[in-house]
Amino acid sequence: MDSRGRVRSMWSELSADFVDQGVGGIGRIENRVRRQIEDDGVTYTEVGLGDDTAIARPWRLDPIPLLVSADDWTRLESGLVQRSRVLDEVLTDVYGPRRLLSSGLLPPEIVFGSTGYVRAAHGITIPGTHQLFLHACDISRWGDGQFRVLADWAQAPSGAGYALADRRVVAEAIPEAFEHAGPRPLTPFARAMRLMLEEAAPELADGEEPVVVVLSPGSHSETAFDQAYLAQTLGFPLVESADLVVRDGALWMRSLGSLERVDVVLRRVDAEFSDPLDLRADSRLGVVGLVEVLRRGAVTVVNTLGSGLLESPALSAFLPRIARSVLGEELQLDGTPAYWGGDDTERAHLVRNIGALVLRSAVDGSTVFGPSLSAAERAEYAARIETERWKWVGQEPAEFSVAPAVEGATGLAPVPVGMRLFSLARRGGYTAMAGGLGQQRMRLEPTRSVIKVAAKDVWVRTAPAVAAAVAAEAPREERLRRAVPVVEAISSPRVLNDLFWMGRYSERAESVVRLLAATHDVYQDYRYRPWIDGAEALPLLMRALSVATGTIAPDSVLPNESESAGALAVVVSPDESTVSANARDSTQGPDADAKPQFARRAAEPEALAAEVRQSVAGASADGFDYLAALTGDRNLAGSLSHAVDHYGAAARAVRDQLSGDTWMIIGAVDRALAEFRCASAEQENALSAVHSLTLAALLSLSGIGAESLVRDTGWYVMDIGKRIERGLGIAALLNAALARANAPETEQVVAEAVLVATESAVSYRRRHRGSAHVAALAGLLLFDAGNPRSLVYQLDRLEADFQALPGGSGASRSQRLLADAQRMLRRVDPAELEHTDDAGVRTELVELLEGVHLRLRKLSESFEATKLAVPVAIQPLWGNTRMVG
């Protein structure tokens, strides 16, 4: 609203897209945004929850964009670019000639007393005219209508990836509003960043393309998505410390069996953690020797080490006079009014108003909200400020303008808002992202402090032609020079290890859900029709499920090994006769009244089921609870949810390698499993539904892997994981289900369930009309090289995958174990697998399956140890890593 209570013109254009739709329409828009967030896998990782866990939560994004008018953006863009230039001058001077210090423009204690100052970075420069590569600042509009900077971010600025992702989500969720408004695009900023990262490389030989990487703390970082999405957008690999190594005075990236020279690092690890040799000794996030490589000029790291100094809250107060002295200009974007304790006059104001100010440490930037302090605490801080003086800064509490946001059942509400803007160093100066990361805030009572609660997409209402920024597209000669060479994808052992486990967990989830669905079908048959033949098959399948998943099933659902293989006792009631499960097929027997009584009760199936269903092992509440736990219990190792969660964790660690479709499918699976866990009524229907939905999604993942991914090293490693897991699953399932001979009707049910679980039922029926035989099953599931679900097919694919890897010679231990498993299969005659010993055990089948299973396990262990192993934790050559002081 303006001062007269009228909707401003640029906001009124959105009324048809939001306000006019009413509360219900706004709710539908919010649901679309939330669904799009889940489908794209946009997350924020919660850390520091009291343990070592890091939980990825869905990103909170308000559907209503934050609009910035053309006039406001002109002021913001000009002020942001100027502020970046001033900070660049400070950074260049502090780690160079230090004229600002010698002239008194900048107090030395602010520099050398800050934890952001890195002494080892003195004299280290990056190619080009600017030392500050990427700058971000949080901005809000105050009550006087002016924009002010709340904080500068120069250490490793985060949020650009979220801004790009937010734009994608909002544009797809509200396409009509997006088309009507026509906000300036954000992609030119990303293209410019890619170009400038390549140009930041040290001098290369003619024709060489620079190798650029994005260094991340890892998938447990709070902004892991932001880092991965930005790396994916830029087209550069996302790496961690384990992926990099210093050799011969240069920085290298580990690849499978080789090293690749790295020229530029976009750093998302704080400077003090970047090198445990020269900086923080207890760091596990950095690369040993990185500082020395920087001193030699063999690599470029941006933002440069030591840029965190620019985030000092004490520095902001000195920027106006530095701008006048260095640039000859007045600072256009003021910071939050601040009072530095190193100045007597300002310190007196700070102490006098301590209860109304925000206290900031000039050493580490920590914050204390003055209004929340008690009288005793205010006195304590006042005494500390008088003693420590320069170490403290007092700031006026930030003010925020309001903008509409979606809130609960009321639809729209005014909320405090701010935004994070970004600028990038170019050869001709700095250029700003035409938008940014909007921040929806909430004011806490009674202290009136403000926290961030959600993000907003920032729409700049300015035509691109008016922009003063340098064109994002490279000059023609640069485009031609970079158009021909192709930089091959490089995968480090850490990345390959995550891809390997993605292959294993995706196959594990699929095999578990198939077996669960097949077992649940049999469970339903005997829970509601316990009189039909083959009742002993259900506990056998429950045992197979337990073995295949590595979980412990309740004793009540497992077969009674003391009973004979062909007779399952069914107790009708305590005072009635015991009859066999196939009694209705006999006309005579020791109990002459059994058949008439059974036939009489068969006319009342519900009554009969109520009396005898508890007798069929597994067709009980315990059996259903076990199936439900194997489906929805994410903390149960071996369950479907556990496999899906671990697949997601591995995928998030290599997000930059995956397409957006992957996250849409993962989101669908997560929603289906979450809805099942919340279902309270009609649990059996919910169980069948979640199995169907999950299987459909997992099949989509398999389709992406088969049809959409490039056949590079990463794909072959992921397929190796998939084939190992499928081979292990087939061997374990057949061994658990078919190792012991049972009654013909029982074996028929078990065989059909196994065929369904291995997606081979149709092929089997087409080839073998009639009852199931072990030899026929083995022919299809073990020896048929044309069946993608057979064991021999998995071994053949493994052989081809190993040969496709760099350096594949056929002589590795993994390949020798594979050849041994293949020989075991070739030596066996399927007909011999029918033979049983005196105890009814098919010894030939058991020996074959256990032998192949063992070799596949050893193969996996050997492959991981030799090809996918990441470096062990670094150790200091002297002393310990305890930080002092």
Coordinates of N, CA, C and O in Angstrom, one line a residue, residues 527-669:
R527 N -5.3 -64.9 5.0 CA -5.9 -64.2 6.1 C -7.4 -64.3 5.9 O -8.1 -64.4 6.9
Y528 N -7.9 -64.2 4.7 CA -9.3 -64.2 4.5 C -9.8 -65.5 3.9 O -11.1 -65.7 3.8
R529 N -8.9 -66.4 3.4 CA -9.4 -67.7 2.9 C -8.4 -68.8 3.4 O -7.7 -69.4 2.7
P530 N -8.4 -69.0 4.7 CA -7.4 -69.8 5.3 C -7.5 -71.3 5.0 O -6.6 -72.1 5.3
W531 N -8.6 -71.7 4.3 CA -8.9 -73.1 4.0 C -8.3 -73.5 2.7 O -8.3 -74.7 2.4
I532 N -7.7 -72.6 1.9 CA -7.2 -73.0 0.6 C -5.9 -73.7 0.8 O -5.2 -73.6 1.8
D533 N -5.5 -74.4 -0.3 CA -4.2 -75.2 -0.2 C -3.0 -74.3 -0.1 O -3.0 -73.2 -0.5
G534 N -1.9 -74.9 0.3 CA -0.6 -74.3 0.3 C -0.4 -73.2 1.4 O 0.4 -72.3 1.3
A535 N -1.1 -73.4 2.6 CA -1.0 -72.4 3.6 C 0.4 -72.3 4.2 O 0.8 -71.3 4.7
E536 N 1.2 -73.4 4.1 CA 2.5 -73.3 4.6 C 3.4 -72.4 3.8 O 4.5 -72.0 4.2
A537 N 3.0 -71.9 2.6 CA 3.8 -71.1 1.8 C 4.0 -69.7 2.5 O 5.0 -69.1 2.3
L538 N 2.9 -69.2 3.2 CA 3.0 -67.9 3.8 C 4.2 -67.8 4.8 O 5.0 -66.9 4.7
P539 N 4.3 -68.7 5.8 CA 5.5 -68.6 6.7 C 6.8 -68.7 5.9 O 7.8 -68.1 6.3
L540 N 6.8 -69.5 4.9 CA 8.0 -69.7 4.1 C 8.4 -68.4 3.4 O 9.6 -68.0 3.4
L541 N 7.4 -67.7 2.9 CA 7.7 -66.4 2.3 C 8.1 -65.3 3.3 O 8.9 -64.5 3.1
M542 N 7.5 -65.4 4.5 CA 7.9 -64.5 5.6 C 9.4 -64.8 5.9 O 10.1 -63.8 6.2
R543 N 9.7 -66.0 6.0 CA 11.2 -66.3 6.3 C 12.1 -65.8 5.1 O 13.1 -65.3 5.4
A544 N 11.6 -66.0 3.9 CA 12.4 -65.5 2.8 C 12.5 -64.0 2.8 O 13.6 -63.4 2.5
L545 N 11.5 -63.3 3.2 CA 11.5 -61.9 3.3 C 12.5 -61.5 4.4 O 13.2 -60.5 4.3
S546 N 12.5 -62.2 5.5 CA 13.4 -61.9 6.6 C 14.8 -62.1 6.2 O 15.7 -61.3 6.5
V547 N 15.1 -63.2 5.5 CA 16.5 -63.5 5.0 C 16.9 -62.4 4.0 O 18.0 -61.9 4.0
A548 N 16.0 -62.2 3.0 CA 16.4 -61.3 1.9 C 16.6 -59.8 2.4 O 17.5 -59.1 1.8
T549 N 15.9 -59.4 3.4 CA 16.1 -58.0 3.9 C 17.1 -58.0 5.1 O 17.4 -56.8 5.5
G550 N 17.4 -59.1 5.7 CA 18.3 -59.1 6.8 C 17.7 -58.6 8.1 O 18.3 -58.1 9.0
T551 N 16.4 -58.8 8.2 CA 15.6 -58.3 9.4 C 15.2 -59.5 10.2 O 15.2 -60.7 9.7
I552 N 14.7 -59.3 11.4 CA 14.3 -60.4 12.3 C 12.8 -60.4 12.3 O 12.2 -59.4 12.8
A553 N 12.2 -61.4 11.8 CA 10.7 -61.5 11.8 C 10.2 -62.1 13.1 O 11.0 -62.9 13.8
P554 N 9.0 -61.8 13.5 CA 8.5 -62.4 14.8 C 8.4 -64.0 14.6 O 8.1 -64.4 13.5
D555 N 8.7 -64.7 15.7 CA 8.6 -66.1 15.6 C 7.2 -66.6 15.1 O 7.1 -67.7 14.5
S556 N 6.2 -65.9 15.5 CA 4.8 -66.3 15.2 C 4.5 -66.4 13.7 O 3.6 -67.0 13.3
V557 N 5.3 -65.7 12.9 CA 5.0 -65.7 11.4 C 5.9 -66.6 10.6 O 5.8 -66.7 9.4
L558 N 6.9 -67.3 11.3 CA 7.8 -68.2 10.6 C 7.3 -69.6 10.7 O 6.5 -70.0 11.5
P559 N 7.8 -70.5 9.8 CA 7.4 -71.9 9.7 C 7.9 -72.6 11.0 O 8.9 -72.3 11.5
N560 N 7.1 -73.6 11.4 CA 7.5 -74.4 12.5 C 8.3 -75.6 11.9 O 7.8 -76.5 11.3
E561 N 9.6 -75.5 12.2 CA 10.5 -76.5 11.5 C 10.3 -77.9 12.1 O 10.7 -78.9 11.5
S562 N 9.6 -78.0 13.2 CA 9.5 -79.4 13.8 C 8.4 -80.2 13.1 O 8.3 -81.4 13.2
E563 N 7.5 -79.4 12.3 CA 6.4 -80.1 11.6 C 6.9 -80.7 10.3 O 7.9 -80.3 9.8
S564 N 6.2 -81.6 9.8 CA 6.6 -82.3 8.6 C 6.4 -81.3 7.4 O 5.6 -80.3 7.5
A565 N 7.1 -81.6 6.3 CA 7.1 -80.6 5.2 C 5.7 -80.5 4.5 O 5.3 -79.5 4.0
G566 N 4.9 -81.6 4.6 CA 3.7 -81.6 3.8 C 2.4 -81.4 4.6 O 1.3 -81.4 4.0
A567 N 2.4 -81.3 5.9 CA 1.2 -81.2 6.7 C 1.3 -80.0 7.6 O 2.0 -79.9 8.5
L568 N 0.4 -79.0 7.4 CA 0.3 -77.9 8.2 C -0.9 -78.0 9.1 O -2.1 -78.1 8.6
A569 N -0.8 -78.2 10.4 CA -1.9 -78.4 11.3 C -2.7 -77.1 11.4 O -2.2 -76.1 11.6
V570 N -4.0 -77.3 11.3 CA -5.0 -76.2 11.5 C -5.9 -76.5 12.6 O -6.7 -77.5 12.5
V571 N -5.8 -75.8 13.7 CA -6.7 -76.1 14.9 C -7.9 -75.2 14.7 O -7.8 -74.0 14.7
V572 N -9.1 -75.9 14.5 CA -10.3 -75.1 14.3 C -10.7 -74.5 15.6 O -11.0 -73.3 15.7
S573 N -10.8 -75.2 16.7 CA -11.0 -74.6 18.0 C -10.5 -75.6 19.1 O -10.3 -76.7 18.8
P574 N -10.4 -75.2 20.3 CA -9.8 -76.1 21.3 C -10.5 -77.4 21.5 O -9.9 -78.4 21.9
D575 N -11.8 -77.4 21.2 CA -12.5 -78.6 21.5 C -12.9 -79.4 20.3 O -13.8 -80.2 20.3
E576 N -12.4 -79.0 19.1 CA -12.7 -79.7 17.9 C -11.5 -80.5 17.4 O -10.4 -80.2 17.8
S577 N -11.8 -81.3 16.4 CA -10.7 -82.2 15.9 C -9.7 -81.3 15.1 O -10.0 -80.3 14.5
T578 N -8.5 -81.8 14.9 CA -7.5 -81.3 14.1 C -7.5 -81.9 12.7 O -7.5 -83.1 12.6
V579 N -7.5 -81.0 11.7 CA -7.6 -81.5 10.3 C -6.4 -80.9 9.6 O -5.9 -79.9 9.9
S580 N -6.0 -81.6 8.5 CA -4.9 -81.1 7.7 C -5.4 -80.0 6.8 O -6.6 -79.9 6.5
A581 N -4.5 -79.2 6.3 CA -4.9 -78.1 5.4 C -5.5 -78.6 4.1 O -6.3 -77.8 3.5
N582 N -5.2 -79.8 3.7 CA -5.7 -80.3 2.5 C -6.8 -81.4 2.8 O -7.0 -82.3 2.0
A583 N -7.4 -81.3 3.9 CA -8.4 -82.4 4.3 C -9.5 -82.4 3.4 O -10.1 -83.5 3.1
R584 N -9.9 -81.2 2.8 CA -11.1 -81.2 1.9 C -10.9 -82.0 0.6 O -11.8 -82.2 -0.1
D585 N -9.6 -82.3 0.3 CA -9.3 -83.1 -0.9 C -9.4 -84.6 -0.7 O -9.2 -85.3 -1.6
S586 N -9.6 -85.0 0.6 CA -9.6 -86.5 0.8 C -11.1 -86.9 1.2 O -11.8 -86.1 1.8
T587 N -11.4 -88.0 0.8 CA -12.8 -88.5 1.1 C -12.8 -89.4 2.3 O -13.8 -89.8 2.9
Q588 N -11.6 -89.9 2.8 CA -11.5 -90.8 3.9 C -10.4 -90.4 4.8 O -9.5 -89.7 4.4
G589 N -10.4 -90.8 6.0 CA -9.3 -90.5 6.9 C -9.7 -90.9 8.3 O -10.8 -91.4 8.6
P590 N -8.8 -90.8 9.2 CA -9.0 -91.2 10.6 C -10.1 -90.4 11.3 O -10.7 -90.9 12.2
D591 N -10.3 -89.2 10.8 CA -11.4 -88.4 11.4 C -12.5 -88.3 10.3 O -12.5 -87.4 9.4
A592 N -13.5 -89.1 10.4 CA -14.5 -89.2 9.3 C -15.4 -88.0 9.3 O -16.0 -87.7 8.3
D593 N -15.5 -87.3 10.4 CA -16.4 -86.1 10.4 C -15.7 -84.8 10.0 O -16.4 -83.8 9.9
A594 N -14.4 -84.9 9.7 CA -13.7 -83.6 9.3 C -14.2 -83.0 8.1 O -14.5 -81.8 8.1
K595 N -14.4 -83.7 7.0 CA -14.8 -83.1 5.8 C -16.2 -82.5 5.8 O -16.4 -81.4 5.4
P596 N -17.2 -83.2 6.3 CA -18.5 -82.6 6.4 C -18.5 -81.3 7.3 O -19.2 -80.3 6.9
Q597 N -17.8 -81.3 8.4 CA -17.8 -80.1 9.2 C -17.1 -79.0 8.5 O -17.6 -77.9 8.5
F598 N -16.0 -79.3 7.8 CA -15.3 -78.2 7.0 C -16.2 -77.7 5.9 O -16.3 -76.5 5.7
A599 N -16.9 -78.6 5.2 CA -17.8 -78.2 4.2 C -19.0 -77.3 4.7 O -19.4 -76.4 4.1
R600 N -19.4 -77.7 5.9 CA -20.5 -77.0 6.5 C -20.1 -75.5 6.8 O -20.8 -74.6 6.5
R601 N -18.9 -75.4 7.3 CA -18.4 -74.1 7.7 C -18.0 -73.3 6.5 O -17.9 -72.1 6.5
A602 N -17.7 -74.0 5.4 CA -17.2 -73.3 4.2 C -18.4 -72.4 3.6 O -18.1 -71.4 2.9
A603 N -19.6 -72.8 4.0 CA -20.7 -71.9 3.5 C -20.7 -70.6 4.3 O -21.4 -69.7 3.9
E604 N -20.0 -70.6 5.4 CA -19.9 -69.3 6.2 C -18.4 -68.9 6.3 O -17.8 -69.1 7.3
P605 N -17.8 -68.4 5.2 CA -16.4 -68.2 5.2 C -15.9 -67.2 6.2 O -14.9 -67.3 6.8
E606 N -16.7 -66.2 6.5 CA -16.3 -65.2 7.5 C -16.2 -65.8 8.9 O -15.3 -65.6 9.6
A607 N -17.2 -66.7 9.2 CA -17.1 -67.3 10.5 C -16.0 -68.3 10.6 O -15.2 -68.4 11.6
L608 N -15.7 -69.0 9.5 CA -14.6 -70.0 9.5 C -13.3 -69.2 9.6 O -12.4 -69.6 10.3
A609 N -13.2 -68.1 8.8 CA -11.9 -67.3 8.9 C -11.6 -66.8 10.2 O -10.5 -66.9 10.7
A610 N -12.7 -66.4 10.9 CA -12.5 -65.8 12.3 C -11.9 -66.9 13.2 O -11.2 -66.6 14.2
E611 N -12.3 -68.2 13.0 CA -11.9 -69.3 13.9 C -10.5 -69.8 13.5 O -9.8 -70.2 14.4
V612 N -10.1 -69.9 12.3 CA -8.9 -70.6 11.9 C -7.8 -69.7 11.4 O -6.7 -70.2 11.2
R613 N -8.1 -68.4 11.1 CA -7.0 -67.6 10.5 C -5.8 -67.5 11.4 O -4.7 -67.4 10.9
Q614 N -6.0 -67.6 12.7 CA -4.9 -67.4 13.6 C -4.0 -68.6 13.5 O -2.8 -68.6 14.0
S615 N -4.5 -69.7 12.9 CA -3.7 -71.0 12.8 C -2.7 -70.9 11.7 O -1.7 -71.7 11.7
V616 N -2.9 -70.1 10.7 CA -2.0 -70.0 9.5 C -0.9 -69.0 9.9 O -1.1 -67.8 10.1
A617 N 0.3 -69.6 10.1 CA 1.4 -68.7 10.6 C 1.7 -67.6 9.6 O 1.8 -67.8 8.4
G618 N 1.7 -66.4 10.1 CA 1.9 -65.2 9.3 C 0.6 -64.5 8.9 O 0.6 -63.3 8.7
A619 N -0.5 -65.2 8.8 CA -1.8 -64.6 8.5 C -2.4 -64.0 9.7 O -3.5 -64.4 10.2
S620 N -1.8 -63.1 10.4 CA -2.2 -62.6 11.7 C -1.8 -61.1 11.8 O -1.2 -60.6 10.9
A621 N -2.1 -60.5 12.9 CA -1.7 -59.1 13.1 C -0.2 -59.0 13.2 O 0.3 -58.0 12.7
D622 N 0.5 -60.0 13.7 CA 1.9 -60.0 13.7 C 2.5 -60.0 12.3 O 3.4 -59.3 12.0
G623 N 1.9 -60.8 11.4 CA 2.3 -60.8 10.1 C 2.1 -59.5 9.4 O 3.0 -59.0 8.7
F624 N 1.0 -58.9 9.6 CA 0.7 -57.6 8.9 C 1.7 -56.5 9.5 O 2.2 -55.7 8.7
D625 N 1.9 -56.5 10.8 CA 2.8 -55.5 11.4 C 4.2 -55.7 10.9 O 4.9 -54.7 10.7
Y626 N 4.6 -56.9 10.6 CA 5.9 -57.1 10.1 C 6.0 -56.5 8.6 O 7.0 -55.8 8.3
L627 N 5.0 -56.8 7.8 CA 5.0 -56.3 6.5 C 4.9 -54.7 6.5 O 5.6 -54.1 5.7
A628 N 4.2 -54.2 7.4 CA 4.1 -52.7 7.5 C 5.4 -52.1 8.0 O 5.8 -51.1 7.4
A629 N 6.0 -52.8 8.9 CA 7.3 -52.2 9.4 C 8.4 -52.3 8.3 O 9.2 -51.4 8.1
L630 N 8.4 -53.4 7.5 CA 9.3 -53.5 6.4 C 9.0 -52.5 5.3 O 9.9 -52.2 4.5
T631 N 7.8 -51.9 5.3 CA 7.5 -50.9 4.3 C 7.8 -49.5 4.8 O 8.4 -48.7 4.1
G632 N 7.3 -49.2 6.0 CA 7.4 -47.8 6.4 C 8.4 -47.4 7.5 O 8.5 -46.2 7.7
D633 N 9.0 -48.3 8.1 CA 9.9 -48.0 9.2 C 11.3 -47.6 8.7 O 12.1 -48.4 8.3
R634 N 11.5 -46.3 8.6 CA 12.8 -45.8 8.0 C 14.0 -46.1 8.9 O 15.1 -46.0 8.5
N635 N 13.8 -46.4 10.2 CA 14.9 -46.8 11.1 C 15.2 -48.3 11.1 O 16.2 -48.7 11.8
L636 N 14.5 -49.1 10.4 CA 14.7 -50.5 10.3 C 15.6 -50.8 9.1 O 15.2 -50.7 8.0
A637 N 16.8 -51.1 9.4 CA 17.8 -51.5 8.3 C 17.2 -52.7 7.5 O 16.9 -53.7 8.1
G638 N 17.2 -52.5 6.2 CA 16.6 -53.6 5.4 C 15.2 -53.3 4.9 O 14.7 -53.9 4.0
S639 N 14.6 -52.3 5.5 CA 13.2 -52.0 5.1 C 13.2 -51.1 3.8 O 14.2 -50.6 3.4
L640 N 12.0 -51.0 3.2 CA 11.9 -50.2 2.0 C 12.2 -48.8 2.3 O 12.9 -48.1 1.5
S641 N 11.6 -48.2 3.4 CA 11.9 -46.8 3.7 C 13.3 -46.6 4.0 O 13.9 -45.5 3.6
H642 N 14.0 -47.5 4.6 CA 15.4 -47.4 4.9 C 16.2 -47.3 3.6 O 17.1 -46.4 3.4
A643 N 15.9 -48.1 2.6 CA 16.6 -48.1 1.3 C 16.3 -46.8 0.6 O 17.2 -46.2 0.0
V644 N 15.1 -46.4 0.6 CA 14.7 -45.1 -0.1 C 15.5 -43.9 0.5 O 16.0 -43.1 -0.1
D645 N 15.5 -43.9 1.9 CA 16.2 -42.8 2.6 C 17.6 -42.8 2.2 O 18.2 -41.7 2.0
H646 N 18.3 -43.9 2.2 CA 19.7 -44.0 1.9 C 20.0 -43.7 0.5 O 21.0 -43.1 0.1
Y647 N 19.1 -44.1 -0.4 CA 19.2 -43.7 -1.8 C 19.2 -42.2 -1.9 O 20.0 -41.6 -2.6
G648 N 18.2 -41.5 -1.2 CA 18.1 -40.1 -1.3 C 19.4 -39.4 -0.7 O 19.8 -38.4 -1.3
A649 N 19.9 -40.0 0.4 CA 21.1 -39.4 1.0 C 22.3 -39.5 0.0 O 23.1 -38.5 -0.2
A650 N 22.5 -40.6 -0.7 CA 23.6 -40.8 -1.6 C 23.3 -39.8 -2.8 O 24.3 -39.2 -3.4
A651 N 22.1 -39.7 -3.2 CA 21.8 -38.8 -4.4 C 22.1 -37.4 -4.0 O 22.6 -36.6 -4.9
R652 N 21.7 -36.9 -2.8 CA 22.0 -35.6 -2.4 C 23.5 -35.3 -2.4 O 23.9 -34.1 -2.7
A653 N 24.3 -36.3 -2.1 CA 25.7 -36.1 -2.1 C 26.3 -35.8 -3.5 O 27.4 -35.3 -3.6
V654 N 25.6 -36.3 -4.5 CA 26.1 -36.1 -5.9 C 25.0 -35.4 -6.7 O 24.8 -35.7 -7.9
R655 N 24.3 -34.5 -6.1 CA 23.2 -33.8 -6.8 C 23.5 -33.2 -8.1 O 22.8 -33.2 -9.1
D656 N 24.8 -32.7 -8.2 CA 25.2 -32.0 -9.4 C 25.3 -33.0 -10.6 O 25.4 -32.5 -11.7
Q657 N 25.3 -34.3 -10.3 CA 25.4 -35.3 -11.4 C 24.1 -35.7 -11.9 O 24.0 -36.5 -12.9
L658 N 23.0 -35.3 -11.3 CA 21.7 -35.9 -11.6 C 20.7 -34.9 -12.2 O 20.9 -33.7 -12.0
S659 N 19.8 -35.4 -12.9 CA 18.8 -34.5 -13.6 C 17.7 -34.2 -12.6 O 17.5 -34.8 -11.6
G660 N 16.9 -33.2 -13.0 CA 15.8 -32.7 -12.1 C 14.7 -33.8 -12.0 O 14.0 -33.9 -11.0
D661 N 14.6 -34.6 -13.0 CA 13.5 -35.7 -13.0 C 13.8 -36.7 -11.8 O 12.8 -37.2 -11.3
T662 N 15.0 -36.8 -11.5 CA 15.4 -37.7 -10.4 C 14.7 -37.3 -9.1 O 14.1 -38.1 -8.3
W663 N 14.7 -36.0 -8.8 CA 14.2 -35.4 -7.6 C 12.6 -35.5 -7.6 O 12.0 -35.7 -6.5
M664 N 12.0 -35.4 -8.7 CA 10.6 -35.5 -8.8 C 10.2 -36.9 -8.4 O 9.2 -37.0 -7.7
I665 N 10.9 -37.9 -8.8 CA 10.6 -39.3 -8.5 C 10.8 -39.5 -7.0 O 10.0 -40.2 -6.3
I666 N 12.0 -39.1 -6.5 CA 12.3 -39.3 -5.1 C 11.2 -38.6 -4.2 O 10.7 -39.1 -3.2
G667 N 10.8 -37.4 -4.7 CA 9.7 -36.7 -3.9 C 8.4 -37.5 -3.9 O 7.7 -37.6 -2.9
A668 N 8.1 -38.1 -5.0 CA 6.9 -38.9 -5.1 C 6.9 -40.1 -4.2 O 6.0 -40.5 -3.5
V669 N 8.1 -40.8 -4.1 CA 8.3 -41.9 -3.2 C 8.2 -41.5 -1.8 O 7.5 -42.1 -1.0

